[in-house]
Coordinates of C-alpha atoms in Angstrom, one line a residue:
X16 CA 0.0 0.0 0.0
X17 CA 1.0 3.7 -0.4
X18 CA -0.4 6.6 1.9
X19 CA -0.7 7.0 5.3
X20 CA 0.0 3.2 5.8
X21 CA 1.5 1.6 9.0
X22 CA 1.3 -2.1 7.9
X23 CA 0.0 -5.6 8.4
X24 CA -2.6 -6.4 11.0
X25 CA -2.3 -9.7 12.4
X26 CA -2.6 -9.8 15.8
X27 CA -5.5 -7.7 16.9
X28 CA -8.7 -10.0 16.2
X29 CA -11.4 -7.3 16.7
X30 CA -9.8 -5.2 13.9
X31 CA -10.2 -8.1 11.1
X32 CA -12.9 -9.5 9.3
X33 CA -11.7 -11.1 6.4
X34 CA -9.3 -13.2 6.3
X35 CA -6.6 -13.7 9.3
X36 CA -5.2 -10.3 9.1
X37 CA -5.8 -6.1 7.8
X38 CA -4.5 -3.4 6.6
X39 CA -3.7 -0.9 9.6
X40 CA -3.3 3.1 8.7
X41 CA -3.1 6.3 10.7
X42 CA -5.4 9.0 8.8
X43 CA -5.6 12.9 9.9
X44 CA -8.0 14.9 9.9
X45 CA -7.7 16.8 6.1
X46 CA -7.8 14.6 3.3
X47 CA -5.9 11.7 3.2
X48 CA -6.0 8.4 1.5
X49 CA -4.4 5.1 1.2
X50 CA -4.2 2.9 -1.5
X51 CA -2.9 -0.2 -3.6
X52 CA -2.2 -1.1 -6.6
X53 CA -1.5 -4.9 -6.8
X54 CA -4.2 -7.7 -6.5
X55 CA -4.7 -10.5 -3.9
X56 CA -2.4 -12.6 -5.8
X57 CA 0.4 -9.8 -5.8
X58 CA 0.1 -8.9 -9.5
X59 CA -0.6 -5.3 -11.0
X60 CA -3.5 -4.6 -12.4
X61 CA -5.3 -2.6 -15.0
X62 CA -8.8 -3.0 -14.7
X63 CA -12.4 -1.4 -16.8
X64 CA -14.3 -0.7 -13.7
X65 CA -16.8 1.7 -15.9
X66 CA -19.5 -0.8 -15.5
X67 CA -18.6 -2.4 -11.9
X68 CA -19.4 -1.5 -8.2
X69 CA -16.6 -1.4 -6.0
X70 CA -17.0 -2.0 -2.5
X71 CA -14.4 -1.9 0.8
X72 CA -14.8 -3.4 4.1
X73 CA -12.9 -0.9 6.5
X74 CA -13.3 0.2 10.1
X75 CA -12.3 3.8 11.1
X76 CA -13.1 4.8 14.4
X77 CA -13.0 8.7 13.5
X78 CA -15.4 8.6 10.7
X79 CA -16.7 12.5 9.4
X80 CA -20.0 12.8 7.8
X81 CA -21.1 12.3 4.2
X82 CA -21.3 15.9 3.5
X83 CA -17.2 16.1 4.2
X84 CA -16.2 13.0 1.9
X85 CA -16.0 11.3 5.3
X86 CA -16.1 7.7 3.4
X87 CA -14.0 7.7 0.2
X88 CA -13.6 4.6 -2.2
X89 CA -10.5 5.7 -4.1
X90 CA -9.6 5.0 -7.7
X91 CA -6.3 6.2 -10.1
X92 CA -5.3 5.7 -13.5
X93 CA -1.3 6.6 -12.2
X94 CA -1.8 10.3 -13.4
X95 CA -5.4 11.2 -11.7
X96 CA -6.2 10.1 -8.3
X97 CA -10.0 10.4 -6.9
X98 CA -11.6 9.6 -4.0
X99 CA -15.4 9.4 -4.2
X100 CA -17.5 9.7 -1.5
X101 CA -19.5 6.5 -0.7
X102 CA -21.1 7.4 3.0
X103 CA -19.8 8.8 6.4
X104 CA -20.5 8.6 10.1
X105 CA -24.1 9.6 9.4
X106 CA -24.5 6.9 6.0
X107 CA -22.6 3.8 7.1
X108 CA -23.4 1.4 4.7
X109 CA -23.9 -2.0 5.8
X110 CA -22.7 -2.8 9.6
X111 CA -20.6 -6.0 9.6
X112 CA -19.2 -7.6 12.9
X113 CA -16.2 -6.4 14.4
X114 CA -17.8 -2.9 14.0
X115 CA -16.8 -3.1 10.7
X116 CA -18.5 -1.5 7.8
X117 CA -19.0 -1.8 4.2
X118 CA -19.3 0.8 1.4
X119 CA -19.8 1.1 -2.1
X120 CA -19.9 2.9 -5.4
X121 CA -20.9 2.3 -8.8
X122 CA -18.1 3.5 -10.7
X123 CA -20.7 4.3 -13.5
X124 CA -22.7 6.8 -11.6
X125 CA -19.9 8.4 -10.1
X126 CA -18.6 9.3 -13.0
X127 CA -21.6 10.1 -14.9
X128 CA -22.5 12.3 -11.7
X129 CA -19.3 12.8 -10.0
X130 CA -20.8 16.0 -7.9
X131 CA -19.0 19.0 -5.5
X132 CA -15.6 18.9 -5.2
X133 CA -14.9 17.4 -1.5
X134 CA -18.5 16.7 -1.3
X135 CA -19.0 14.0 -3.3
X136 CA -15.6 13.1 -4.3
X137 CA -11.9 14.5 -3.6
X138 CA -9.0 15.1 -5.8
X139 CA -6.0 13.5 -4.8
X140 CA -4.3 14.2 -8.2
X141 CA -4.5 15.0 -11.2
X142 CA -8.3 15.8 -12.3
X143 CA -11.7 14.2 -11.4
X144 CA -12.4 14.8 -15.2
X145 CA -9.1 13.0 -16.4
X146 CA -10.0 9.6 -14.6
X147 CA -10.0 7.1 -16.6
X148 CA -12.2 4.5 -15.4
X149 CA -12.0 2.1 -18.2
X150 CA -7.5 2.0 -16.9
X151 CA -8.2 1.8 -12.9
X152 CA -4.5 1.3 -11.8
X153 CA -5.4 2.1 -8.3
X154 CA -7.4 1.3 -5.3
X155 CA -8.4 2.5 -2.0
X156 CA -9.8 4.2 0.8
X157 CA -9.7 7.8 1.7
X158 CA -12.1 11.0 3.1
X159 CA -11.7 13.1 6.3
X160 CA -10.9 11.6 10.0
X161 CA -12.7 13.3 12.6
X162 CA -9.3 13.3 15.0
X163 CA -6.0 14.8 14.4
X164 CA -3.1 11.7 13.9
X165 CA -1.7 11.2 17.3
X166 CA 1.6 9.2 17.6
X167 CA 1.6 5.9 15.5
X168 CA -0.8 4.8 16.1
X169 CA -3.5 3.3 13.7
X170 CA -7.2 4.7 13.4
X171 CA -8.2 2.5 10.0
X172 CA -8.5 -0.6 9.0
X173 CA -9.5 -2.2 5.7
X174 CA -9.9 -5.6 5.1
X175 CA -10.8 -6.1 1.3
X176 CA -11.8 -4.1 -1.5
X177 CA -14.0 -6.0 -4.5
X178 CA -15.2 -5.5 -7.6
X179 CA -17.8 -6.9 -10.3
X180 CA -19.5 -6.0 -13.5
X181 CA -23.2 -4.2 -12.8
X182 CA -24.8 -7.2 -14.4
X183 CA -23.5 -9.6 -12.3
X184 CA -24.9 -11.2 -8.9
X185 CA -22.5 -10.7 -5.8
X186 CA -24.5 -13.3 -4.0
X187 CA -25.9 -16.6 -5.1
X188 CA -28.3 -18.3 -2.4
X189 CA -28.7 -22.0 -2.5
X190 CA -28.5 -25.1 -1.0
X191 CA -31.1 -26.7 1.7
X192 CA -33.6 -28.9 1.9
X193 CA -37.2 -29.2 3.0
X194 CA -36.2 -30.7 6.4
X195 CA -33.4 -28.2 6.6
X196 CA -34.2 -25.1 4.6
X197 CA -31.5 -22.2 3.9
X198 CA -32.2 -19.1 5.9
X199 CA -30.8 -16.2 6.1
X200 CA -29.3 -16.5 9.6
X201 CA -26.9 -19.4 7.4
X202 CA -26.3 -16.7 4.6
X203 CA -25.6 -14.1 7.4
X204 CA -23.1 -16.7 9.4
X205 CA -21.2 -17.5 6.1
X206 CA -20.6 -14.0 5.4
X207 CA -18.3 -13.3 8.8
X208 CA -17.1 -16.9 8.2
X209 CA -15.7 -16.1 4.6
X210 CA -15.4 -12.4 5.2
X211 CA -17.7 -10.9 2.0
X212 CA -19.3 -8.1 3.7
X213 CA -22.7 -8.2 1.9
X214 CA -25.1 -9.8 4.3
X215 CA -25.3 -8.8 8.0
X216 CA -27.6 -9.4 11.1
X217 CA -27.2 -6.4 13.3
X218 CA -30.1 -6.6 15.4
X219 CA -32.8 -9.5 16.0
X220 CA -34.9 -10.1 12.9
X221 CA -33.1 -7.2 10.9
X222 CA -30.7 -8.6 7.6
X223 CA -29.0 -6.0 5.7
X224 CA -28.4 -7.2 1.9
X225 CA -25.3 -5.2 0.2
X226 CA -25.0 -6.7 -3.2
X227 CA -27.2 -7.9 -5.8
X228 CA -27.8 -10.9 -5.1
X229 CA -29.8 -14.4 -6.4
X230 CA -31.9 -17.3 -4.9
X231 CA -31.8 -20.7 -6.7
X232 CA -29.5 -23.1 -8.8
X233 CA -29.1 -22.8 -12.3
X234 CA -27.9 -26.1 -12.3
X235 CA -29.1 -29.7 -11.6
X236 CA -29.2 -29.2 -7.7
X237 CA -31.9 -28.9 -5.6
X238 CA -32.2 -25.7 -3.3
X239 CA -34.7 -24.8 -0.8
X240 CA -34.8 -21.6 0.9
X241 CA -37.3 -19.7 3.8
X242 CA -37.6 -16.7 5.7
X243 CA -40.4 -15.8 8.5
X244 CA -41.4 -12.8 10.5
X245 CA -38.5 -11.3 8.6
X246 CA -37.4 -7.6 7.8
X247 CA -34.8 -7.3 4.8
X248 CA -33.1 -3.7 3.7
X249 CA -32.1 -3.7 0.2
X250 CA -29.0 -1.1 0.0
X251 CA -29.0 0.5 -3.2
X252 CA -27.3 3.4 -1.3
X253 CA -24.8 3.3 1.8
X254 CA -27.5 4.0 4.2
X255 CA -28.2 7.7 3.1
X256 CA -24.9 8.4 1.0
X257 CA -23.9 7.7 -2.6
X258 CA -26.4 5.5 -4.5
X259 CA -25.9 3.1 -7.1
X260 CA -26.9 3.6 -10.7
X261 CA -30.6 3.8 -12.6
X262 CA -31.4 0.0 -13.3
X263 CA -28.4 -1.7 -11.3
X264 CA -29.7 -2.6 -7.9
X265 CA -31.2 -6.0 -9.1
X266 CA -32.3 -9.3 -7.1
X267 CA -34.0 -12.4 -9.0
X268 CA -34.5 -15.8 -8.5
X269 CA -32.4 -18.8 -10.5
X270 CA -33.6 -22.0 -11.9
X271 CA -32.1 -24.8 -13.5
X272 CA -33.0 -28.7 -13.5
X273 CA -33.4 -29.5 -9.8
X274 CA -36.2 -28.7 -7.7
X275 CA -36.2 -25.2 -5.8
X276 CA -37.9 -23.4 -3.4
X277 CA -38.6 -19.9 -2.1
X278 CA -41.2 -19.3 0.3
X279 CA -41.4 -16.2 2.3
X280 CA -43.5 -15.7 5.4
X281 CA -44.3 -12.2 7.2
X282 CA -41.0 -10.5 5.7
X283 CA -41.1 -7.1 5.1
X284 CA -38.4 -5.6 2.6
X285 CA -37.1 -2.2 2.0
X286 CA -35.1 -0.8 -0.9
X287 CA -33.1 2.4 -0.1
X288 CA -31.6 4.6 -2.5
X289 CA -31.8 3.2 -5.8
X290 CA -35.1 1.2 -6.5
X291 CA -34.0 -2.8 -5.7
X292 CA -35.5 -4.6 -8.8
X293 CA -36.7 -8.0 -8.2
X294 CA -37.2 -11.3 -10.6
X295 CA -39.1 -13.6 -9.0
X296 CA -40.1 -15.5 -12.7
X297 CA -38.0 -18.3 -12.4
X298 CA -40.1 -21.6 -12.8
X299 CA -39.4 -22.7 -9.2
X300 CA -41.5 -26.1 -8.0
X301 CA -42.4 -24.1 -4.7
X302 CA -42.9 -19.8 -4.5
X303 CA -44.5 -19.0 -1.8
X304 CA -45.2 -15.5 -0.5
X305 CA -47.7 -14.9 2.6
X306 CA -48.3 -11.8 4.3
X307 CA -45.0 -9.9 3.0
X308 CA -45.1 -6.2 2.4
X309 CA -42.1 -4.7 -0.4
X310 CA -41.4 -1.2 0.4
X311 CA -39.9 1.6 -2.3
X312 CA -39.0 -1.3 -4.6
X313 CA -38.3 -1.3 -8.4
X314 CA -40.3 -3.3 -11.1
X315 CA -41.2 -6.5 -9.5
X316 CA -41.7 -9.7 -11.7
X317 CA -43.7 -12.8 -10.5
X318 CA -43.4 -16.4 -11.8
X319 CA -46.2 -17.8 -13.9
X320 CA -49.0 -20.4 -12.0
X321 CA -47.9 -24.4 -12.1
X322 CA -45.1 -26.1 -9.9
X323 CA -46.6 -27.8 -6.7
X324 CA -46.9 -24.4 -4.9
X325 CA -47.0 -21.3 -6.8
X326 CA -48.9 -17.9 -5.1
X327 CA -49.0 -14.6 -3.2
X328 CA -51.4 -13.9 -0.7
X329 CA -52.0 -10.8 1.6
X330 CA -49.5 -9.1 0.9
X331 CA -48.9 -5.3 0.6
X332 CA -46.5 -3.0 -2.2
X333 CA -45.9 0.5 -0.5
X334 CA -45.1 3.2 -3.5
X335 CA -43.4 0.4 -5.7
X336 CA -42.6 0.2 -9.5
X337 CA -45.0 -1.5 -11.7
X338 CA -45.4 -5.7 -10.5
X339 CA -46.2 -7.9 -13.3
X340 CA -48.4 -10.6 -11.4
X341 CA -48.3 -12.7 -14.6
X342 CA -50.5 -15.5 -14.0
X343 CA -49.6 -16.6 -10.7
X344 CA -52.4 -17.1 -8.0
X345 CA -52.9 -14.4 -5.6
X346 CA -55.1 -13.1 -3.1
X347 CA -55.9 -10.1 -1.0
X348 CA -52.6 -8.0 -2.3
X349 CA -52.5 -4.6 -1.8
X350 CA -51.0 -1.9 -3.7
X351 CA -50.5 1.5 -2.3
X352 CA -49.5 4.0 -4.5
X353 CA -47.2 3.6 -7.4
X354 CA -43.5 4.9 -8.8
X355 CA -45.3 3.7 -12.7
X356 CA -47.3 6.2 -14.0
X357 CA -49.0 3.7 -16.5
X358 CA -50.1 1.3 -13.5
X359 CA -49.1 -0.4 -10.5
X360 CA -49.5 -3.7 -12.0
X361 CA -49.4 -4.6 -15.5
X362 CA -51.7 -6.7 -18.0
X363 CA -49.6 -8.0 -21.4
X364 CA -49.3 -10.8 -23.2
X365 CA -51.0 -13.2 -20.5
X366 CA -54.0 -13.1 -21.8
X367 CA -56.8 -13.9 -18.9
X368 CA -53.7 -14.6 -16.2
X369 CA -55.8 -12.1 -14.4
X370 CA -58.9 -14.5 -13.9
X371 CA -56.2 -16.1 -11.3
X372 CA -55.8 -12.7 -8.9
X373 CA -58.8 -12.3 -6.8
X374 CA -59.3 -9.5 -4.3
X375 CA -56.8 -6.5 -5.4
X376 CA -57.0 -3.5 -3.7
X377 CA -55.2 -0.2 -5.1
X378 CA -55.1 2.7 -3.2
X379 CA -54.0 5.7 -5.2
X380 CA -51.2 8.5 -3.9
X381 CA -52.9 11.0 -5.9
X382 CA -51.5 10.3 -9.5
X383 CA -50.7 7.1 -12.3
X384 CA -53.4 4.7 -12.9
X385 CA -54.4 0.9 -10.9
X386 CA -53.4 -1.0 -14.3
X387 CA -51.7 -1.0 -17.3
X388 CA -52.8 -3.1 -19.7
X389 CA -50.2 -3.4 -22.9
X390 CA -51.7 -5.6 -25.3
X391 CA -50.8 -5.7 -29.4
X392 CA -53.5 -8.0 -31.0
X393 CA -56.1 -7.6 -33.8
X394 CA -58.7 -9.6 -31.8
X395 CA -61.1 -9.1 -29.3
X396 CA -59.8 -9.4 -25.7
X397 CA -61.5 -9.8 -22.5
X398 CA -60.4 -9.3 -19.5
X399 CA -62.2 -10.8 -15.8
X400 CA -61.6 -9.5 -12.2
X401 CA -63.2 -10.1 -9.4
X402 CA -63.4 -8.5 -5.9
X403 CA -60.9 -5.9 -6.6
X404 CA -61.4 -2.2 -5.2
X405 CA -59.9 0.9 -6.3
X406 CA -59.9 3.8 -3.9
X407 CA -59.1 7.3 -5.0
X408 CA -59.2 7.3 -8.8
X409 CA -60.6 9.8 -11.4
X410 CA -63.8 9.2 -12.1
X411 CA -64.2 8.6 -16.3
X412 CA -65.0 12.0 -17.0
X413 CA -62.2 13.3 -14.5
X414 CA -58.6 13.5 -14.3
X415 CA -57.1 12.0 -17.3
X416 CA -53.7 10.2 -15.8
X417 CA -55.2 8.9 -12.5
X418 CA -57.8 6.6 -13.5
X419 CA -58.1 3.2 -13.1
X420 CA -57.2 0.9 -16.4
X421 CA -54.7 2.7 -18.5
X422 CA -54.8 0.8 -22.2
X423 CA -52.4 0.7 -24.8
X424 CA -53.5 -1.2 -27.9
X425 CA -52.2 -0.3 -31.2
X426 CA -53.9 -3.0 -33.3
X427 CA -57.6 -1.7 -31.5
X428 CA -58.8 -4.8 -30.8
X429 CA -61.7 -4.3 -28.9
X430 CA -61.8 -4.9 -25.2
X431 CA -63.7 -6.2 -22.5
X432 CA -63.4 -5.5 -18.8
X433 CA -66.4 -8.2 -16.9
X434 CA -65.9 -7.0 -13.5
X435 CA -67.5 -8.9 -10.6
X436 CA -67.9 -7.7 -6.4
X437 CA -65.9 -4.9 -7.9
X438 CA -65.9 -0.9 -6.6
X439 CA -64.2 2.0 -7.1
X440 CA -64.1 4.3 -4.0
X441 CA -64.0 8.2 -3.1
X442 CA -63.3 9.2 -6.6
X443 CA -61.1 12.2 -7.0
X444 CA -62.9 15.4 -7.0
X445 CA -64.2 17.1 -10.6
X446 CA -66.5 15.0 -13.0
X447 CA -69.8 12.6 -12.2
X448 CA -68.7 9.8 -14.7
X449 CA -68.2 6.3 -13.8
X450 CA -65.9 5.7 -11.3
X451 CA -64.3 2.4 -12.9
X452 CA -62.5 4.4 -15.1
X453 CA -60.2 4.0 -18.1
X454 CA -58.0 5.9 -19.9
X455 CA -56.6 5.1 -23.5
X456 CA -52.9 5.7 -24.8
X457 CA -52.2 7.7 -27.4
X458 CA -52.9 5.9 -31.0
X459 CA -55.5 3.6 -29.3
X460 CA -58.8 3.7 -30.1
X461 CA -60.5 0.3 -29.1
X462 CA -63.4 0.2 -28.2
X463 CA -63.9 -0.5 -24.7
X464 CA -66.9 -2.1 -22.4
X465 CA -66.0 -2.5 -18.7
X466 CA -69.7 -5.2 -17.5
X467 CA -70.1 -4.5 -13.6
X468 CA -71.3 -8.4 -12.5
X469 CA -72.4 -7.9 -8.7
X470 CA -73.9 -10.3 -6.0
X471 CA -77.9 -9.7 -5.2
X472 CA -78.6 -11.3 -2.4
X473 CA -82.7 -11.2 -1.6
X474 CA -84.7 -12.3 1.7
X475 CA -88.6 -12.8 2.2
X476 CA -89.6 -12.8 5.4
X477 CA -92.8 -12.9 7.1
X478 CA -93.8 -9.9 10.2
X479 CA -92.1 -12.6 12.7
X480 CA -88.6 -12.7 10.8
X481 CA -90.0 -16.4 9.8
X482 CA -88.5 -17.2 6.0
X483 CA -90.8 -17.7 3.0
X484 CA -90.1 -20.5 0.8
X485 CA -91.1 -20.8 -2.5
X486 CA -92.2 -17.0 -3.2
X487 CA -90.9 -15.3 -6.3
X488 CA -88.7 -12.2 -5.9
X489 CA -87.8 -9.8 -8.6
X490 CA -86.4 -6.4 -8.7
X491 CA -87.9 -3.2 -10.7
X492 CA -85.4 -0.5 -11.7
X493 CA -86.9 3.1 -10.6
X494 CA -89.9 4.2 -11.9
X495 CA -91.1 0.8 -13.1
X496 CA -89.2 0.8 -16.9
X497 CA -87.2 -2.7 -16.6
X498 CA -88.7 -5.9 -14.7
X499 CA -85.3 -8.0 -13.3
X500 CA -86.5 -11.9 -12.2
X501 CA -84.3 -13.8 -9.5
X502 CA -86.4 -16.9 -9.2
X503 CA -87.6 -18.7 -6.4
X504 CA -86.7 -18.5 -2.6
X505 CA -85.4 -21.6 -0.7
X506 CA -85.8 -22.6 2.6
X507 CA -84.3 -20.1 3.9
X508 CA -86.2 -17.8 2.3
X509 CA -83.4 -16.6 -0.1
X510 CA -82.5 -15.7 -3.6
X511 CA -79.5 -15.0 -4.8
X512 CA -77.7 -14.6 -8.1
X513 CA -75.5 -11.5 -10.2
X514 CA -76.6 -8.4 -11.5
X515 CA -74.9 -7.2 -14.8
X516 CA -75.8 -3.6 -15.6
X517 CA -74.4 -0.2 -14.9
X518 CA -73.8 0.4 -11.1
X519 CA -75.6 2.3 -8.9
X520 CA -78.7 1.3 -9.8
X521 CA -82.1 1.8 -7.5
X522 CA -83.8 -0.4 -7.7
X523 CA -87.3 -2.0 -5.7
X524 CA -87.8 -5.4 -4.2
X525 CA -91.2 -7.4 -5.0
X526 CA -92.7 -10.8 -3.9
X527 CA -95.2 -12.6 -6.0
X528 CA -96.9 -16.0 -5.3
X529 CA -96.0 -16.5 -9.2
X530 CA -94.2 -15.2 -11.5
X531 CA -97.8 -12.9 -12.9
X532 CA -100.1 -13.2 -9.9
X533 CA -101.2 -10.6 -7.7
X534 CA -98.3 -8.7 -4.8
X535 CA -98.5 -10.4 -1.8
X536 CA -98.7 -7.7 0.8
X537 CA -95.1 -6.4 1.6
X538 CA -92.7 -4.0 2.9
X539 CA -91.4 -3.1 -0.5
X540 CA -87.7 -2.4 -0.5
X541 CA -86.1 0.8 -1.9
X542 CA -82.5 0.4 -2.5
X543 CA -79.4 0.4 -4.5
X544 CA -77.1 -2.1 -6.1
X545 CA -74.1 -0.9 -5.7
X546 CA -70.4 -1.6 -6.9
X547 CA -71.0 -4.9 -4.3
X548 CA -74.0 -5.7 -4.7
X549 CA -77.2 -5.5 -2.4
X550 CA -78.0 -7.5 0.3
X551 CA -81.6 -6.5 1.7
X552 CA -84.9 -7.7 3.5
X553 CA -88.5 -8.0 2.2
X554 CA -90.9 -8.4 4.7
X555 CA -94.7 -9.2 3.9
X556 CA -97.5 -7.8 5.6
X557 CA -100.0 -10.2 5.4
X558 CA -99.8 -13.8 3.6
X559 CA -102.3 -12.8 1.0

């Protein structure tokens, strides 16, 4: 190393955490830096890092804050020398044991947005604008120490600096089986045991992930992995400071020939900094998602029904990119709000995947629409939902950009939208149009019926809340125009079947001894079917 180096640390255990030993140096408190320029296996190197994140594992125990380039990941071509500023005392990365921490940068960021002078990054030598970081001779840590040098003696330690491509997965997760899954207490183990620095467990339940990283085998071995009662924190930043690059924070899941398993329980993930994008696709036998809640996430991707186990169920995406649910099975998700414009969840290709996804809810932040549906075809398409509610959207005639279905369909095929136990809630202020709402893309002019199915659900009972079998109940639409049948009552005195029409609709409830004979005597009822549907009481007078 060259800098403010003092040498080899072998002997004090608490300040290593890869490996058996560290790099010990004495930093001031103005700028100072120390850094390297030969590889683990003692060779020099000359290495394209303008596609790659870099990360350091280092301990200083004088740290200064991100706003004065307290944490600096240093990189040199031999002529310029420039340390860019990853975090500080108040963004410290990803704790690791030992009180350790790690940072990173994404050399293509900081170079595309290398910021203020001895803000976000610090000029050794040379020029920040002369880097070349496609010819990175040079590596290393650097930034302001809170305390002035006293004596020799050592206030830093670094114990590893890495690299790989933005493309690439830092972490592959596998192994397991059903009796004796993988979890991430094994993941976070292994990482003090082989010293990576991109998985810790600071506190109880909490996992910090630092890297993108991958669940599965590609190959022809079997993996099983779990999590429950869980909370994960994506890093796409260092905790508050620099974050990595548009479209390079990515997590997905792998599949090959064996059998693998993912099944998540209760665990709650949040991406910080850049948006953590997640492909979940992979054809895994078992995917399993129960009560989990993604936070601030990027596009999320699921896998397609089949396997032995394949859903999502009650789970929740706060302010998340667009999820494509393909056509796995799901239940009572939740989507509040959106980072998509065009939707929070998207309709394509998968023609009818959607008759799989029952009770959506989609609360809107204000602006974007519900769902996107992006369809090219020349034919018809119809599209079924059922028990979904949309809260906060533009009415039809209201604010174009916030309504519910957003459709793009440049062949105009036309489309239908059968929607069953389905409402659309406190509509956005301005317009008296229907509140299941759509809004069509530019160039697309299909033709478009959205069919409101609801459940009617009528009693006949007599003055003593006795049932009435075998009376005939019907509804009349105000002022008498339309004549709807439902049939017989059972023994319990019921009818029930769907209303398709436009919603609301007031309507009034008759009994008949036949389908033409005279009213029996009764409490008409005067009500309306609404969005989900109309469950309501007729009680006779007399048994005339």
């Amino acid at each position: 190393t060259t800098g403010a180096q003092l040498g080899t640390n072998t002997t004090l255990a608490g300040n290593i955490y890869e490996g058996a030993a560290s790099v010990q140096v004495q930093h001031s408190n103005t700028y100072d830096d120390t850094y390297t320029s030969g590889d683990s296996a003692g060779n020099t190197f000359n290495i394209d890092l303008s596609d790659s994140t870099v990360w350091i594992v280092i301990k200083d125990n004088g740290l200064d804050v991100a706003g004065s380039a307290g944490a600096e990941i240093v990189l040199g071509d031999g002529t310029d020398r420039i340390g860019y500023t990853a975090g500080g005392s108040d963004a410290v990365g990803i704790p690791l044991a030992e009180q350790f921490l790690g940072f990173k940068i994404d050399v293509s960021q900081a170079a595309a947005n290398p910021g203020t002078a001895d803000v976000d990054h610090h000029v050794f030598a040379g020029t920040e604008a002369g880097l070349d970081q496609t010819q990175v001779t040079i590596v290393g840590y650097g930034g302001i120490h809170n305390a002035k040098a006293q004596g020799n003696v050592a206030n830093v330690y670094f114990d590893g600096i890495y690299y790989l491509s933005n493309s690439s997965y830092a972490l592959t997760i596998n192994g397991g089986t059903v009796g004796t899954p993988e979890t991430m207490t094994d993941v976070a183990g292994d990482d003090i045991t082989n010293g990576w620095g991109m998985v810790s467990n600071p506190i109880a339940d909490a996992y910090y992930i630092f890297g993108n990283t991958e669940w599965g085998d590609s190959g022809a071995t079997d993996s099983y992995f779990t999590a429950t009662d869980e909370q994960w924190f994506l890093l796409g930043d260092n905790g508050g400071g620099r974050p990595i690059g548009a479209g390079n924070h990515l997590y997905r899941t792998l599949a090959g020939t064996g059998t693998n398993s993912f099944v998540l329980t209760r665990v709650s993930m949040v991406s910080t900094g850049e948006p953590g994008i997640f492909d979940m696709s992979a054809a895994f036998e078992t995917f399993e998602l129960e009560g989990c809640v993604f936070n601030n996430l990027g596009a999320i991707t699921m896998p397609v029904s089949g396997g032995t186990s394949r859903f999502a169920n009650n789970c929740i995406f706060n302010n998340c990119d667009q999820a494509d649910l393909q056509s796995l099975v799901c239940d009572s998700l939740t989507f509040n709000g959106t980072t998509d414009a065009n939707g929070a969840i998207i309709w394509d290709a998968d023609d009818n995947s959607e008759q799989n996804q029952d009770n959506l809810t989609f609360n809107s932040d204000g602006t974007g629409h519900a769902i996107y549906i992006n369809i090219d075809t020349a034919s018809a398409t119809t599209f079924d939902i059922d028990g979904y509610t949309f809260d906060g959207y533009a009415r039809q005639d209201g604010t174009a950009g916030n309504r519910v279905f957003y459709i793009n369909n440049p062949s105009d095929g036309d489309i239908t939208i059968n929607v069953t136990n389905t409402q659309a809630i406190n509509p956005q202020a301005g317009g008296t149009g229907e509140t299941i709402s759509y809004e069509l893309a530019a160039g697309t002019t299909s033709t478009v019926s959205i069919v409101q199915s609801v459940t009617v659900t009528i009693t006949a009972q007599d003055v003593d809340g006795n049932p009435i079998e075998g009376a005939k109940v019907f509804l009349e639409t105000t002022g008498g125009t339309d004549i709807i049948p439902y049939g017989v009552t059972n023994a319990s005195g019921q009818v029930t079947t769907s209303y398709t029409g436009s919603t609301p609709q007031a309507v009034t409830g008759y009994v008949r001894k036949g389908t033409s004979s005279p009213l029996y005597k009764s409490a008409n009822i005067n009500d309306t079917i609404s969005a989900t549907g109309l469950s309501a009481v007729i009680t006779l007078v007399s048994d005339e």
